[in-house]
């Protein structure tokens, strides 16, 4: 009879799908004419399940890279507040500069673009738990500037001890910057849409920044005493090191055939130590002033970067090239002291200026 095979098949299907949300009975069971019991049917995967499984396999095949090495060329311009060094008087008077009103254009050091580099390595943790990376950046450069008196009028020397009211005829300034930054980070990249990838990260940062501001003022006249000296050299050294935490977000938008637009931002908070040494030396080697200072504080740092990237994959190797613009702001980096005036001897004021870097970068990354 046809009823028994149907009941037996239905019972077996019920046992097989007891843990499923619903019972599925094949359509060909109702039309079975065989006297033998029907074989137990295995549920077939749906098209969505097949697509999801295929996508997972493709993602695994498309991300075989475990290691990354990169090198980056930097072409940046450094700017720092508080690097004014002279004010040539332009009142048109020929009397002592101290007895005249102050009129003139401030001379400050305006550095040009200089080269630097950034290198790094990365490692993708097992099971894609995170991307561990380490980077080192080095940048430095020097810049000179000079000023001279206008038609026999004097120059206000900003970086000299104001005792006896010194006035100069010429001024030559040189500023040198040398900085190294080390970053140790861990982040997790994930895809929000097919065209957008985000990677939040956090980590540790260490930084070392050395600055040297040397100024030579020539043909000095001390207005209050009426004496003169050929020149005075002002040597100002500033050493900074900071350690702390950093965090940020990397973003990438796919555009077309390997090309993408990226925009990154980060912030750091560094426990810092500033150490300054400032000395004035007269032409005969005698010391006119010699002061030093040490300060412990917390320094905020902000960084932004944006540009275009291009990726290419060949077998088990991935290549990425990018070109962009970046900006860095290091707050309160100029901690050099200035003497206030000729009346309060020994009183100083800190420049407390920000250091900023801005310019171009070009990077090549190799993944394998």
CSV table of C-alpha atoms in Angstrom, one decimal:
chain,number,residue,atom,x,y,z
A,1,UNK,CA,0.0,0.0,0.0
A,2,UNK,CA,1.1,3.5,-0.7
A,3,UNK,CA,0.2,4.9,2.8
A,4,UNK,CA,2.9,3.0,4.8
A,5,UNK,CA,5.9,4.2,2.9
A,6,UNK,CA,4.6,7.8,3.2
A,7,UNK,CA,4.1,7.5,7.0
A,8,UNK,CA,7.5,5.9,7.5
A,9,UNK,CA,9.2,8.6,5.4
A,10,UNK,CA,7.4,11.4,7.3
A,11,UNK,CA,8.5,9.9,10.6
A,12,UNK,CA,12.2,9.7,9.6
A,13,UNK,CA,12.1,13.3,8.3
A,14,UNK,CA,10.6,14.4,11.6
A,15,UNK,CA,13.4,12.8,13.6
A,16,UNK,CA,16.0,14.3,11.2
A,17,UNK,CA,14.7,17.8,11.5
A,18,UNK,CA,13.8,17.8,15.2
A,19,UNK,CA,16.2,20.7,15.9
A,20,UNK,CA,15.1,22.7,12.9
A,21,UNK,CA,12.6,25.6,12.9
A,22,UNK,CA,10.3,23.8,10.5
A,23,UNK,CA,9.8,20.4,8.9
A,24,UNK,CA,10.4,20.2,5.2
A,25,UNK,CA,8.8,17.3,3.2
A,26,UNK,CA,10.1,16.7,-0.3
A,27,UNK,CA,7.5,17.0,-3.0
A,28,UNK,CA,8.3,13.7,-4.6
A,29,UNK,CA,7.4,11.7,-1.4
A,30,UNK,CA,3.7,12.1,-2.0
A,31,UNK,CA,4.0,10.6,-5.5
A,32,UNK,CA,6.2,7.7,-4.4
A,33,UNK,CA,4.9,4.4,-5.9
A,34,UNK,CA,7.8,2.2,-4.6
A,35,UNK,CA,7.0,-0.3,-1.9
A,36,UNK,CA,10.5,0.4,-0.3
A,37,UNK,CA,10.9,3.1,2.4
A,38,UNK,CA,12.2,6.4,1.1
A,39,UNK,CA,15.8,7.3,1.9
A,40,UNK,CA,16.4,10.0,4.6
A,41,UNK,CA,16.6,13.4,2.9
A,42,UNK,CA,19.4,15.8,3.7
A,43,UNK,CA,18.5,19.6,3.7
A,44,UNK,CA,20.1,21.5,0.9
A,45,UNK,CA,21.8,24.8,1.6
A,46,UNK,CA,19.9,27.9,0.4
A,47,UNK,CA,21.3,30.3,-2.2
A,48,UNK,CA,22.0,32.9,0.5
A,49,UNK,CA,24.0,30.3,2.6
A,50,UNK,CA,26.0,29.4,-0.5
A,51,UNK,CA,26.7,33.0,-1.3
A,52,UNK,CA,27.8,33.7,2.3
A,53,UNK,CA,30.0,30.7,2.4
A,54,UNK,CA,31.6,31.7,-0.9
A,55,UNK,CA,32.2,35.2,0.3
A,56,UNK,CA,33.9,34.0,3.4
A,57,UNK,CA,36.2,31.8,1.4
A,58,UNK,CA,37.0,34.7,-1.0
A,59,UNK,CA,37.8,37.0,2.0
A,60,UNK,CA,40.2,34.5,3.3
A,61,UNK,CA,41.9,34.1,-0.1
A,62,UNK,CA,42.0,37.9,-0.6
A,63,UNK,CA,43.8,38.6,2.8
A,64,UNK,CA,46.7,36.1,3.0
A,65,UNK,CA,49.1,38.8,4.2
A,66,UNK,CA,50.7,38.6,7.6
A,67,UNK,CA,53.6,41.0,7.4
A,68,UNK,CA,53.9,44.6,6.2
A,69,UNK,CA,57.0,46.7,5.6
A,70,UNK,CA,56.8,50.4,4.6
A,71,UNK,CA,58.9,53.4,3.8
A,72,UNK,CA,57.8,57.0,3.5
A,73,UNK,CA,59.4,60.1,2.2
A,74,UNK,CA,58.5,63.4,3.9
A,75,UNK,CA,58.8,66.9,2.6
A,76,UNK,CA,57.7,69.2,5.4
A,77,UNK,CA,57.9,72.8,6.5
A,78,UNK,CA,58.3,73.4,10.2
A,79,UNK,CA,56.9,76.5,11.8
A,80,UNK,CA,57.2,77.6,15.5
A,81,UNK,CA,55.8,80.5,17.4
A,82,UNK,CA,58.2,82.7,19.3
A,83,UNK,CA,61.1,82.7,16.9
A,84,UNK,CA,61.1,86.6,16.5
A,85,UNK,CA,64.7,87.8,17.1
A,86,UNK,CA,65.0,91.5,16.0
A,87,UNK,CA,63.1,94.7,15.3
A,88,UNK,CA,64.9,97.3,13.2
A,89,UNK,CA,63.7,100.7,14.2
A,90,UNK,CA,62.2,102.8,11.4
A,91,UNK,CA,61.1,106.0,13.2
A,92,UNK,CA,63.4,108.1,11.0
A,93,UNK,CA,65.0,109.7,14.1
A,94,UNK,CA,68.8,109.7,14.7
A,95,UNK,CA,68.7,109.9,18.5
A,96,UNK,CA,69.2,107.0,20.9
A,97,UNK,CA,66.7,104.2,20.2
A,98,UNK,CA,65.6,104.1,23.8
A,99,UNK,CA,64.3,107.7,23.6
A,100,UNK,CA,62.2,107.1,20.5
A,101,UNK,CA,58.9,105.4,19.9
A,102,UNK,CA,59.0,101.9,18.6
A,103,UNK,CA,58.2,101.6,14.9
A,104,UNK,CA,59.4,98.8,12.6
A,105,UNK,CA,58.9,95.3,11.1
A,106,UNK,CA,59.6,92.3,13.3
A,107,UNK,CA,62.1,89.8,11.9
A,108,UNK,CA,61.4,86.1,12.6
A,109,UNK,CA,62.8,82.8,11.4
A,110,UNK,CA,60.7,81.4,8.5
A,111,UNK,CA,62.0,77.9,7.7
A,112,UNK,CA,61.7,76.4,4.3
A,113,UNK,CA,60.7,72.8,3.3
A,114,UNK,CA,63.1,70.0,4.4
A,115,UNK,CA,63.2,66.2,3.8
A,116,UNK,CA,62.5,63.5,6.4
A,117,UNK,CA,61.4,59.9,6.4
A,118,UNK,CA,59.1,57.4,8.2
A,119,UNK,CA,59.7,53.6,8.3
A,120,UNK,CA,57.6,50.9,9.8
A,121,UNK,CA,56.7,47.2,10.1
A,122,UNK,CA,53.4,45.5,10.8
A,123,UNK,CA,52.1,42.1,11.7
A,124,UNK,CA,48.5,40.7,11.4
A,125,UNK,CA,47.7,38.8,14.6
A,126,UNK,CA,46.2,35.2,14.2
A,127,UNK,CA,42.5,35.0,13.6
A,128,UNK,CA,42.6,38.6,12.6
A,129,UNK,CA,42.4,39.8,16.2
A,130,UNK,CA,44.3,43.0,15.3
A,131,UNK,CA,47.1,44.6,13.3
A,132,UNK,CA,50.2,45.3,15.3
A,133,UNK,CA,52.5,48.0,13.9
A,134,UNK,CA,55.7,50.0,14.8
A,135,UNK,CA,56.8,53.2,13.1
A,136,UNK,CA,59.8,55.6,13.4
A,137,UNK,CA,59.8,59.1,12.0
A,138,UNK,CA,62.8,61.4,11.7
A,139,UNK,CA,62.7,65.0,10.5
A,140,UNK,CA,65.1,68.0,10.9
A,141,UNK,CA,66.5,71.0,9.2
A,142,UNK,CA,68.1,74.4,9.7
A,143,UNK,CA,67.3,77.9,8.5
A,144,UNK,CA,69.1,81.2,8.7
A,145,UNK,CA,67.8,84.8,8.7
A,146,UNK,CA,69.4,88.2,9.1
A,147,UNK,CA,68.4,91.8,9.8
A,148,UNK,CA,70.3,95.1,9.7
A,149,UNK,CA,69.6,98.7,10.9
A,150,UNK,CA,67.8,101.1,8.6
A,151,UNK,CA,69.7,104.3,7.7
A,152,UNK,CA,71.7,104.5,10.9
A,153,UNK,CA,68.9,103.5,13.2
A,154,UNK,CA,69.3,100.6,15.7
A,155,UNK,CA,67.9,97.1,16.2
A,156,UNK,CA,66.0,95.9,19.2
A,157,UNK,CA,67.7,92.6,20.1
A,158,UNK,CA,64.9,90.4,21.5
A,159,UNK,CA,67.1,87.6,22.9
A,160,UNK,CA,69.6,89.7,24.9
A,161,UNK,CA,69.6,90.5,28.6
A,162,UNK,CA,68.1,94.0,28.6
A,163,UNK,CA,70.4,95.3,31.3
A,164,UNK,CA,71.8,98.7,30.2
A,165,UNK,CA,69.4,98.7,27.2
A,166,UNK,CA,71.5,97.1,24.4
A,167,UNK,CA,70.9,98.2,20.8
A,168,UNK,CA,72.5,96.4,17.8
A,169,UNK,CA,73.4,97.4,14.2
A,170,UNK,CA,73.1,93.9,12.7
A,171,UNK,CA,71.6,90.5,13.7
A,172,UNK,CA,72.0,87.0,12.2
A,173,UNK,CA,69.9,84.1,13.5
A,174,UNK,CA,70.0,80.4,12.9
A,175,UNK,CA,67.4,77.8,14.0
A,176,UNK,CA,68.0,74.1,13.9
A,177,UNK,CA,65.4,71.4,14.6
A,178,UNK,CA,65.9,67.7,15.0
A,179,UNK,CA,63.0,65.4,16.0
A,180,UNK,CA,62.4,61.6,16.3
A,181,UNK,CA,59.0,60.0,17.0
A,182,UNK,CA,58.4,56.3,17.7
A,183,UNK,CA,54.9,54.8,17.6
A,184,UNK,CA,53.7,51.4,18.7
A,185,UNK,CA,50.1,50.7,17.8
A,186,UNK,CA,47.4,48.0,17.5
A,187,UNK,CA,44.3,48.4,15.4
A,188,UNK,CA,41.5,46.4,13.9
A,189,UNK,CA,40.4,47.1,10.3
A,190,UNK,CA,36.8,46.4,9.3
A,191,UNK,CA,34.7,47.1,6.3
A,192,UNK,CA,31.5,49.2,6.8
A,193,UNK,CA,30.5,49.1,3.1
A,194,UNK,CA,32.0,47.6,0.0
A,195,UNK,CA,33.7,50.9,-0.6
A,196,UNK,CA,34.6,52.1,3.0
A,197,UNK,CA,37.2,50.6,5.4
A,198,UNK,CA,37.7,51.9,9.0
A,199,UNK,CA,40.6,51.1,11.3
A,200,UNK,CA,40.5,52.5,14.9
A,201,UNK,CA,43.8,52.2,16.7
A,202,UNK,CA,45.5,53.0,20.0
A,203,UNK,CA,49.0,52.6,21.3
A,204,UNK,CA,52.2,54.1,22.8
A,205,UNK,CA,54.2,57.1,21.6
A,206,UNK,CA,57.7,58.4,22.4
A,207,UNK,CA,59.2,61.6,21.0
A,208,UNK,CA,62.5,63.4,21.2
A,209,UNK,CA,62.9,67.0,19.9
A,210,UNK,CA,66.0,69.2,20.0
A,211,UNK,CA,66.0,72.8,19.1
A,212,UNK,CA,69.0,75.2,18.8
A,213,UNK,CA,68.5,78.9,18.3
A,214,UNK,CA,71.8,80.9,17.8
A,215,UNK,CA,71.8,84.6,17.3
A,216,UNK,CA,74.7,87.0,16.8
A,217,UNK,CA,74.1,90.7,17.4
A,218,UNK,CA,76.8,93.0,16.0
A,219,UNK,CA,78.0,96.5,16.9
A,220,UNK,CA,76.2,96.6,20.2
A,221,UNK,CA,75.7,99.9,22.0
A,222,UNK,CA,74.5,100.0,25.6
A,223,UNK,CA,72.4,103.1,25.7
A,224,UNK,CA,72.2,103.6,29.5
A,225,UNK,CA,75.9,103.3,30.1
A,226,UNK,CA,77.1,104.6,26.7
A,227,UNK,CA,79.5,101.7,26.1
A,228,UNK,CA,79.9,99.5,23.0
A,229,UNK,CA,81.1,96.0,22.1
A,230,UNK,CA,81.7,94.4,18.7
A,231,UNK,CA,79.2,91.6,19.1
A,232,UNK,CA,77.3,89.3,21.5
A,233,UNK,CA,76.3,85.8,20.8
A,234,UNK,CA,73.1,84.3,22.2
A,235,UNK,CA,73.0,80.5,22.3
A,236,UNK,CA,69.7,79.0,23.2
A,237,UNK,CA,69.2,75.2,23.5
A,238,UNK,CA,66.0,73.3,24.1
A,239,UNK,CA,65.7,69.5,24.7
A,240,UNK,CA,62.3,67.8,24.9
A,241,UNK,CA,61.3,64.2,25.4
A,242,UNK,CA,57.8,62.9,26.0
A,243,UNK,CA,56.1,59.5,26.5
A,244,UNK,CA,52.4,58.7,26.5
A,245,UNK,CA,49.4,57.3,24.8
A,246,UNK,CA,48.0,57.9,21.3
A,247,UNK,CA,44.8,56.9,19.4
A,248,UNK,CA,43.1,57.7,16.2
A,249,UNK,CA,41.2,56.5,13.1
A,250,UNK,CA,42.3,55.4,9.6
A,251,UNK,CA,39.7,55.6,6.8
A,252,UNK,CA,39.8,54.5,3.2
A,253,UNK,CA,37.2,55.0,0.4
A,254,UNK,CA,37.5,52.8,-2.7
A,255,UNK,CA,37.2,54.9,-5.9
A,256,UNK,CA,38.0,52.8,-9.0
A,257,UNK,CA,40.2,49.8,-9.9
A,258,UNK,CA,42.6,49.9,-7.0
A,259,UNK,CA,42.5,53.6,-6.4
A,260,UNK,CA,41.2,55.0,-3.1
A,261,UNK,CA,41.0,58.1,-1.0
A,262,UNK,CA,42.3,58.0,2.6
A,263,UNK,CA,41.9,60.4,5.5
A,264,UNK,CA,43.6,59.7,8.9
A,265,UNK,CA,43.5,61.5,12.2
A,266,UNK,CA,45.1,60.9,15.6
A,267,UNK,CA,45.8,62.6,18.9
A,268,UNK,CA,48.5,62.0,21.6
A,269,UNK,CA,49.0,63.1,25.2
A,270,UNK,CA,52.6,62.9,26.3
A,271,UNK,CA,54.2,63.3,29.7
A,272,UNK,CA,57.0,65.6,28.9
A,273,UNK,CA,60.2,67.1,30.1
A,274,UNK,CA,61.7,70.4,28.8
A,275,UNK,CA,65.3,71.3,29.5
A,276,UNK,CA,66.6,74.7,28.4
A,277,UNK,CA,70.1,76.3,28.4
A,278,UNK,CA,70.6,79.9,27.4
A,279,UNK,CA,73.9,81.8,27.4
A,280,UNK,CA,75.1,85.2,26.2
A,281,UNK,CA,78.8,85.5,25.3
A,282,UNK,CA,80.6,88.8,24.6
A,283,UNK,CA,83.3,89.0,21.9
A,284,UNK,CA,86.1,88.5,24.5
A,285,UNK,CA,84.7,85.3,25.8
A,286,UNK,CA,83.2,86.7,29.0
A,287,UNK,CA,79.7,85.5,30.0
A,288,UNK,CA,77.0,88.2,30.2
A,289,UNK,CA,74.2,85.8,31.2
A,290,UNK,CA,73.8,82.1,31.7
A,291,UNK,CA,70.4,80.6,32.7
A,292,UNK,CA,68.9,77.1,32.6
A,293,UNK,CA,65.5,75.7,33.3
A,294,UNK,CA,63.7,72.4,33.6
A,295,UNK,CA,60.0,71.9,33.3
A,296,UNK,CA,57.7,68.8,33.5
A,297,UNK,CA,54.3,69.0,31.9
A,298,UNK,CA,51.8,67.2,29.6
A,299,UNK,CA,52.0,67.9,25.9
A,300,UNK,CA,49.0,67.4,23.5
A,301,UNK,CA,49.8,66.5,19.9
A,302,UNK,CA,47.4,66.4,16.9
A,303,UNK,CA,48.0,64.9,13.4
A,304,UNK,CA,46.0,64.8,10.2
A,305,UNK,CA,46.6,63.2,6.8
A,306,UNK,CA,44.7,62.8,3.6
A,307,UNK,CA,45.5,61.8,0.0
A,308,UNK,CA,45.2,59.2,-2.8
A,309,UNK,CA,46.3,55.5,-2.6
A,310,UNK,CA,46.7,52.8,-5.2
A,311,UNK,CA,46.8,49.0,-4.5
A,312,UNK,CA,48.0,46.1,-6.6
A,313,UNK,CA,48.0,42.4,-5.7
A,314,UNK,CA,50.2,39.8,-7.4
A,315,UNK,CA,50.1,36.2,-6.2
A,316,UNK,CA,51.0,36.3,-2.5
A,317,UNK,CA,52.4,39.9,-2.5
A,318,UNK,CA,50.5,43.1,-2.1
A,319,UNK,CA,51.8,46.6,-3.0
A,320,UNK,CA,50.3,49.9,-1.9
A,321,UNK,CA,51.5,53.4,-3.0
A,322,UNK,CA,50.1,56.6,-1.6
A,323,UNK,CA,50.7,60.3,-1.9
A,324,UNK,CA,49.1,62.9,0.4
A,325,UNK,CA,49.3,65.9,2.6
A,326,UNK,CA,49.9,65.8,6.4
A,327,UNK,CA,49.8,68.3,9.3
A,328,UNK,CA,51.1,67.9,12.8
A,329,UNK,CA,50.6,70.3,15.7
A,330,UNK,CA,52.8,70.0,18.8
A,331,UNK,CA,51.5,72.4,21.5
A,332,UNK,CA,53.7,74.5,23.7
A,333,UNK,CA,57.1,73.4,22.3
A,334,UNK,CA,59.0,76.7,22.5
A,335,UNK,CA,59.8,76.9,26.2
A,336,UNK,CA,62.8,79.2,25.8
A,337,UNK,CA,62.9,82.2,28.2
A,338,UNK,CA,63.3,85.9,27.3
A,339,UNK,CA,64.3,88.7,29.6
A,340,UNK,CA,61.4,91.1,30.0
A,341,UNK,CA,63.1,94.6,30.2
A,342,UNK,CA,66.0,96.6,31.6
A,343,UNK,CA,64.2,97.6,34.8
A,344,UNK,CA,63.4,94.2,36.3
A,345,UNK,CA,66.8,92.5,36.1
A,346,UNK,CA,66.6,88.7,35.8
A,347,UNK,CA,62.8,88.6,35.1
A,348,UNK,CA,62.0,86.3,32.2
A,349,UNK,CA,59.0,85.3,30.1
A,350,UNK,CA,58.5,82.0,28.3
A,351,UNK,CA,57.7,82.0,24.6
A,352,UNK,CA,55.4,79.0,25.0
A,353,UNK,CA,54.9,78.7,21.2
A,354,UNK,CA,53.4,75.8,19.2
A,355,UNK,CA,55.4,73.8,16.7
A,356,UNK,CA,53.7,72.8,13.5
A,357,UNK,CA,54.7,70.6,10.6
A,358,UNK,CA,52.9,70.6,7.2
A,359,UNK,CA,53.8,69.2,3.8
A,360,UNK,CA,53.8,66.2,1.5
A,361,UNK,CA,54.3,62.5,1.9
A,362,UNK,CA,54.9,59.6,-0.4
A,363,UNK,CA,54.7,56.0,0.9
A,364,UNK,CA,55.3,52.5,-0.5
A,365,UNK,CA,54.1,49.5,1.5
A,366,UNK,CA,54.7,45.8,0.8
A,367,UNK,CA,52.5,43.1,2.2
A,368,UNK,CA,53.3,39.4,2.2
